[in-house]
């Protein structure tokens, strides 16, 4: 059953948001992807977010860049947690995207992750964390993921590795 809805403002966001998809697949989390824009297809973006809870989705992830209003618009019409992924842009490396997503008014949070691919990966990890609160199998995946990161870092200190 699909648990996570990934929405991106443009196909130009796809290369970055593929990182979210890859990691969700690794975690065994079913997801769906939509290209919907807060500016170019506002009605469809809002309608998608409005129906997401009733369709059984648990988390929405929105990737957008520039005047990145997508995550905020989705958050305005859903009770699901919304994670925002800012795209890198030519303006100060994506600071425009980051501020557009993170600076939400009180009462309408968007869980904003880092700009670019690191953020796209963290959106998947955060989705796993949220799902893990009510499903032990996802929690176990998170425990294993963290342990594998720990092992990978420590391996750098083995004889001859550095
Ligand atoms: C945003 O505008 C999209 O999320 C994308 O990051 C940015 C540029 O979109 P394109 O002009 O490349 O379609 O809405």
PDB file of C-alpha atoms and ligand atoms in Angstrom:
ATOM      1  CA  UNK A   1       0.000   0.000   0.000  1.00  0.00           C
ATOM      2  CA  UNK A   2       1.313   3.415  -0.963  1.00  0.00           C
ATOM      3  CA  UNK A   3       2.459   5.292   2.144  1.00  0.00           C
ATOM      4  CA  UNK A   4       4.332   8.303   0.782  1.00  0.00           C
ATOM      5  CA  UNK A   5       3.330  10.834  -1.839  1.00  0.00           C
ATOM      6  CA  UNK A   6       6.221  12.585  -3.559  1.00  0.00           C
ATOM      7  CA  UNK A   7       5.272  15.758  -5.372  1.00  0.00           C
ATOM      8  CA  UNK A   8       7.682  17.877  -7.382  1.00  0.00           C
ATOM      9  CA  UNK A   9       7.110  21.199  -9.045  1.00  0.00           C
ATOM     10  CA  UNK A  10       8.753  20.317 -12.349  1.00  0.00           C
ATOM     11  CA  UNK A  11      10.460  17.507 -14.194  1.00  0.00           C
ATOM     12  CA  UNK A  12      13.615  19.587 -13.701  1.00  0.00           C
ATOM     13  CA  UNK A  13      13.473  18.534 -10.014  1.00  0.00           C
ATOM     14  CA  UNK A  14      13.441  14.848 -10.892  1.00  0.00           C
ATOM     15  CA  UNK A  15      17.154  14.132 -10.792  1.00  0.00           C
ATOM     16  CA  UNK A  16      17.319  15.333  -7.177  1.00  0.00           C
ATOM     17  CA  UNK A  17      14.049  13.754  -6.077  1.00  0.00           C
ATOM     18  CA  UNK A  18      15.175  10.408  -7.516  1.00  0.00           C
ATOM     19  CA  UNK A  19      17.389  10.217  -4.422  1.00  0.00           C
ATOM     20  CA  UNK A  20      14.249  10.170  -2.271  1.00  0.00           C
ATOM     21  CA  UNK A  21      12.714   7.480  -4.446  1.00  0.00           C
ATOM     22  CA  UNK A  22      15.843   5.309  -4.345  1.00  0.00           C
ATOM     23  CA  UNK A  23      16.061   5.414  -0.572  1.00  0.00           C
ATOM     24  CA  UNK A  24      12.346   4.804  -0.023  1.00  0.00           C
ATOM     25  CA  UNK A  25      12.680   1.741  -2.264  1.00  0.00           C
ATOM     26  CA  UNK A  26      15.658   0.546  -0.210  1.00  0.00           C
ATOM     27  CA  UNK A  27      13.538   0.899   2.927  1.00  0.00           C
ATOM     28  CA  UNK A  28      10.698  -1.052   1.317  1.00  0.00           C
ATOM     29  CA  UNK A  29       8.322   1.918   1.514  1.00  0.00           C
ATOM     30  CA  UNK A  30       5.789   2.175  -1.299  1.00  0.00           C
ATOM     31  CA  UNK A  31       5.458   5.631  -2.805  1.00  0.00           C
ATOM     32  CA  UNK A  32       3.869   7.460  -5.705  1.00  0.00           C
ATOM     33  CA  UNK A  33       5.223  10.414  -7.662  1.00  0.00           C
ATOM     34  CA  UNK A  34       3.358  13.406  -9.089  1.00  0.00           C
ATOM     35  CA  UNK A  35       4.572  16.425 -11.025  1.00  0.00           C
ATOM     36  CA  UNK A  36       2.363  19.245  -9.754  1.00  0.00           C
ATOM     37  CA  UNK A  37       3.183  22.910  -9.373  1.00  0.00           C
ATOM     38  CA  UNK A  38       1.903  25.423  -6.828  1.00  0.00           C
ATOM     39  CA  UNK A  39       1.975  28.034  -9.588  1.00  0.00           C
ATOM     40  CA  UNK A  40       1.335  26.226 -12.856  1.00  0.00           C
ATOM     41  CA  UNK A  41      -1.221  23.656 -11.626  1.00  0.00           C
ATOM     42  CA  UNK A  42      -2.436  25.036  -8.278  1.00  0.00           C
ATOM     43  CA  UNK A  43      -5.889  23.405  -8.465  1.00  0.00           C
ATOM     44  CA  UNK A  44      -4.442  19.958  -9.108  1.00  0.00           C
ATOM     45  CA  UNK A  45      -1.765  20.331  -6.402  1.00  0.00           C
ATOM     46  CA  UNK A  46      -4.381  21.302  -3.829  1.00  0.00           C
ATOM     47  CA  UNK A  47      -6.758  18.585  -4.916  1.00  0.00           C
ATOM     48  CA  UNK A  48      -3.980  15.963  -4.607  1.00  0.00           C
ATOM     49  CA  UNK A  49      -3.132  17.083  -1.067  1.00  0.00           C
ATOM     50  CA  UNK A  50      -6.793  17.249  -0.057  1.00  0.00           C
ATOM     51  CA  UNK A  51      -7.353  13.618  -1.057  1.00  0.00           C
ATOM     52  CA  UNK A  52      -4.083  12.209   0.277  1.00  0.00           C
ATOM     53  CA  UNK A  53      -5.190  11.356   3.830  1.00  0.00           C
ATOM     54  CA  UNK A  54      -8.349   9.558   2.722  1.00  0.00           C
ATOM     55  CA  UNK A  55      -6.327   7.575   0.197  1.00  0.00           C
ATOM     56  CA  UNK A  56      -4.231   6.209   3.081  1.00  0.00           C
ATOM     57  CA  UNK A  57      -1.042   8.166   2.525  1.00  0.00           C
ATOM     58  CA  UNK A  58       0.923   8.899   5.711  1.00  0.00           C
ATOM     59  CA  UNK A  59       3.527  11.433   4.578  1.00  0.00           C
ATOM     60  CA  UNK A  60       3.849  13.954   1.747  1.00  0.00           C
ATOM     61  CA  UNK A  61       7.243  15.001   0.398  1.00  0.00           C
ATOM     62  CA  UNK A  62       7.412  18.092  -1.805  1.00  0.00           C
ATOM     63  CA  UNK A  63      10.455  19.131  -3.816  1.00  0.00           C
ATOM     64  CA  UNK A  64      10.568  22.555  -5.442  1.00  0.00           C
ATOM     65  CA  UNK A  65      12.959  25.369  -6.238  1.00  0.00           C
ATOM     66  CA  UNK A  66      13.049  29.135  -6.511  1.00  0.00           C
ATOM     67  CA  UNK A  67       9.766  30.636  -5.298  1.00  0.00           C
ATOM     68  CA  UNK A  68       9.131  27.210  -3.838  1.00  0.00           C
ATOM     69  CA  UNK A  69       5.573  27.373  -2.512  1.00  0.00           C
ATOM     70  CA  UNK A  70       4.569  23.794  -3.242  1.00  0.00           C
ATOM     71  CA  UNK A  71       5.219  22.243   0.181  1.00  0.00           C
ATOM     72  CA  UNK A  72       3.497  25.144   1.940  1.00  0.00           C
ATOM     73  CA  UNK A  73       0.438  24.966  -0.280  1.00  0.00           C
ATOM     74  CA  UNK A  74       0.117  21.215   0.338  1.00  0.00           C
ATOM     75  CA  UNK A  75       0.578  21.732   4.088  1.00  0.00           C
ATOM     76  CA  UNK A  76      -2.203  24.319   4.050  1.00  0.00           C
ATOM     77  CA  UNK A  77      -4.822  21.787   2.984  1.00  0.00           C
ATOM     78  CA  UNK A  78      -3.745  18.485   4.580  1.00  0.00           C
ATOM     79  CA  UNK A  79      -3.343  17.109   8.092  1.00  0.00           C
ATOM     80  CA  UNK A  80      -0.524  14.820   6.939  1.00  0.00           C
ATOM     81  CA  UNK A  81       3.072  15.692   7.778  1.00  0.00           C
ATOM     82  CA  UNK A  82       4.674  17.528   4.856  1.00  0.00           C
ATOM     83  CA  UNK A  83       8.421  17.398   4.243  1.00  0.00           C
ATOM     84  CA  UNK A  84       9.869  20.083   1.977  1.00  0.00           C
ATOM     85  CA  UNK A  85      12.981  19.558  -0.145  1.00  0.00           C
ATOM     86  CA  UNK A  86      14.535  22.786  -1.473  1.00  0.00           C
ATOM     87  CA  UNK A  87      16.184  22.558  -4.888  1.00  0.00           C
ATOM     88  CA  UNK A  88      19.548  24.113  -5.551  1.00  0.00           C
ATOM     89  CA  UNK A  89      19.281  27.190  -7.820  1.00  0.00           C
ATOM     90  CA  UNK A  90      21.594  29.803  -9.299  1.00  0.00           C
ATOM     91  CA  UNK A  91      20.623  32.244  -6.572  1.00  0.00           C
ATOM     92  CA  UNK A  92      23.004  31.660  -3.673  1.00  0.00           C
ATOM     93  CA  UNK A  93      22.927  27.903  -4.137  1.00  0.00           C
ATOM     94  CA  UNK A  94      19.206  27.580  -3.449  1.00  0.00           C
ATOM     95  CA  UNK A  95      18.808  29.929  -0.503  1.00  0.00           C
ATOM     96  CA  UNK A  96      15.674  31.231  -2.249  1.00  0.00           C
ATOM     97  CA  UNK A  97      14.176  27.712  -2.278  1.00  0.00           C
ATOM     98  CA  UNK A  98      15.204  27.045   1.305  1.00  0.00           C
ATOM     99  CA  UNK A  99      13.653  30.222   2.694  1.00  0.00           C
ATOM    100  CA  UNK A 100      10.499  29.826   0.583  1.00  0.00           C
ATOM    101  CA  UNK A 101       9.947  26.392   2.098  1.00  0.00           C
ATOM    102  CA  UNK A 102      11.125  26.851   5.668  1.00  0.00           C
ATOM    103  CA  UNK A 103       9.609  30.237   6.520  1.00  0.00           C
ATOM    104  CA  UNK A 104       6.062  29.046   7.069  1.00  0.00           C
ATOM    105  CA  UNK A 105       3.645  30.968   9.273  1.00  0.00           C
ATOM    106  CA  UNK A 106       2.795  29.629  12.746  1.00  0.00           C
ATOM    107  CA  UNK A 107       0.339  26.768  12.606  1.00  0.00           C
ATOM    108  CA  UNK A 108       1.312  25.403   9.195  1.00  0.00           C
ATOM    109  CA  UNK A 109       4.636  23.590   9.532  1.00  0.00           C
ATOM    110  CA  UNK A 110       6.705  22.151   6.706  1.00  0.00           C
ATOM    111  CA  UNK A 111       9.519  19.897   7.909  1.00  0.00           C
ATOM    112  CA  UNK A 112      12.261  21.415   5.781  1.00  0.00           C
ATOM    113  CA  UNK A 113      15.383  19.421   4.965  1.00  0.00           C
ATOM    114  CA  UNK A 114      18.698  20.462   3.421  1.00  0.00           C
ATOM    115  CA  UNK A 115      19.017  21.887  -0.088  1.00  0.00           C
ATOM    116  CA  UNK A 116      19.587  19.375  -2.891  1.00  0.00           C
ATOM    117  CA  UNK A 117      20.448  15.681  -2.806  1.00  0.00           C
ATOM    118  CA  UNK A 118      21.287  15.515   0.911  1.00  0.00           C
ATOM    119  CA  UNK A 119      17.836  16.921   1.643  1.00  0.00           C
ATOM    120  CA  UNK A 120      16.183  14.546  -0.804  1.00  0.00           C
ATOM    121  CA  UNK A 121      17.801  11.608   0.985  1.00  0.00           C
ATOM    122  CA  UNK A 122      16.905  13.015   4.386  1.00  0.00           C
ATOM    123  CA  UNK A 123      13.280  13.363   3.317  1.00  0.00           C
ATOM    124  CA  UNK A 124      13.206   9.591   2.835  1.00  0.00           C
ATOM    125  CA  UNK A 125      14.894   8.981   6.199  1.00  0.00           C
ATOM    126  CA  UNK A 126      12.452  11.350   7.908  1.00  0.00           C
ATOM    127  CA  UNK A 127       9.515   9.591   6.258  1.00  0.00           C
ATOM    128  CA  UNK A 128      10.901   6.278   7.542  1.00  0.00           C
ATOM    129  CA  UNK A 129      11.239   7.808  11.018  1.00  0.00           C
ATOM    130  CA  UNK A 130       7.607   8.963  10.996  1.00  0.00           C
ATOM    131  CA  UNK A 131       6.341   5.607   9.735  1.00  0.00           C
ATOM    132  CA  UNK A 132       8.522   3.824  12.295  1.00  0.00           C
ATOM    133  CA  UNK A 133       6.600   5.383  15.161  1.00  0.00           C
ATOM    134  CA  UNK A 134       3.598   3.201  14.435  1.00  0.00           C
ATOM    135  CA  UNK A 135       5.167   0.239  12.633  1.00  0.00           C
ATOM    136  CA  UNK A 136       7.957  -1.768  14.232  1.00  0.00           C
ATOM    137  CA  UNK A 137       9.223  -3.116  10.903  1.00  0.00           C
ATOM    138  CA  UNK A 138       9.952   0.424   9.701  1.00  0.00           C
ATOM    139  CA  UNK A 139      11.526   1.286  13.042  1.00  0.00           C
ATOM    140  CA  UNK A 140      13.796  -1.721  12.625  1.00  0.00           C
ATOM    141  CA  UNK A 141      14.813  -0.498   9.153  1.00  0.00           C
ATOM    142  CA  UNK A 142      15.775   2.839  10.675  1.00  0.00           C
ATOM    143  CA  UNK A 143      17.854   1.127  13.365  1.00  0.00           C
ATOM    144  CA  UNK A 144      19.644  -0.905  10.664  1.00  0.00           C
ATOM    145  CA  UNK A 145      20.175   2.166   8.469  1.00  0.00           C
ATOM    146  CA  UNK A 146      21.773   4.096  11.325  1.00  0.00           C
ATOM    147  CA  UNK A 147      23.955   1.149  12.229  1.00  0.00           C
ATOM    148  CA  UNK A 148      25.144   0.769   8.633  1.00  0.00           C
ATOM    149  CA  UNK A 149      26.081   4.465   8.565  1.00  0.00           C
ATOM    150  CA  UNK A 150      27.995   4.043  11.815  1.00  0.00           C
ATOM    151  CA  UNK A 151      29.863   1.031  10.467  1.00  0.00           C
ATOM    152  CA  UNK A 152      30.685   2.863   7.220  1.00  0.00           C
ATOM    153  CA  UNK A 153      32.214   5.808   9.090  1.00  0.00           C
ATOM    154  CA  UNK A 154      34.155   3.634  11.517  1.00  0.00           C
ATOM    155  CA  UNK A 155      35.533   1.553   8.640  1.00  0.00           C
ATOM    156  CA  UNK A 156      37.486   4.671   7.635  1.00  0.00           C
ATOM    157  CA  UNK A 157      39.564   4.225  10.777  1.00  0.00           C
ATOM    158  CA  UNK A 158      40.614   0.667  10.125  1.00  0.00           C
ATOM    159  CA  UNK A 159      44.307   0.091   9.440  1.00  0.00           C
ATOM    160  CA  UNK A 160      45.336   1.516   6.088  1.00  0.00           C
ATOM    161  CA  UNK A 161      41.878   2.927   5.243  1.00  0.00           C
ATOM    162  CA  UNK A 162      42.751   6.639   5.660  1.00  0.00           C
TER     163      UNK A 162
HETATM  164  C1  LIG B   1       9.679  25.295  -9.433  1.00  0.00           C
HETATM  165  O1  LIG B   1      10.362  26.063 -10.347  1.00  0.00           O
HETATM  166  C2  LIG B   1      10.072  23.887  -9.736  1.00  0.00           C
HETATM  167  O2  LIG B   1       9.987  23.132  -8.584  1.00  0.00           O
HETATM  168  C3  LIG B   1      11.486  23.997 -10.224  1.00  0.00           C
HETATM  169  O3  LIG B   1      12.425  23.733  -9.204  1.00  0.00           O
HETATM  170  C4  LIG B   1      11.580  25.447 -10.643  1.00  0.00           C
HETATM  171  C5  LIG B   1      11.901  25.611 -12.111  1.00  0.00           C
HETATM  172  O4  LIG B   1      10.971  24.885 -12.872  1.00  0.00           O
HETATM  173  P1  LIG B   1      11.162  24.731 -14.447  1.00  0.00           P
HETATM  174  O5  LIG B   1      11.088  26.113 -15.021  1.00  0.00           O
HETATM  175  O6  LIG B   1      12.505  24.077 -14.645  1.00  0.00           O
HETATM  176  O7  LIG B   1      10.025  23.861 -14.907  1.00  0.00           O
HETATM  177  O8  LIG B   1       8.304  25.434  -9.539  1.00  0.00           O
END
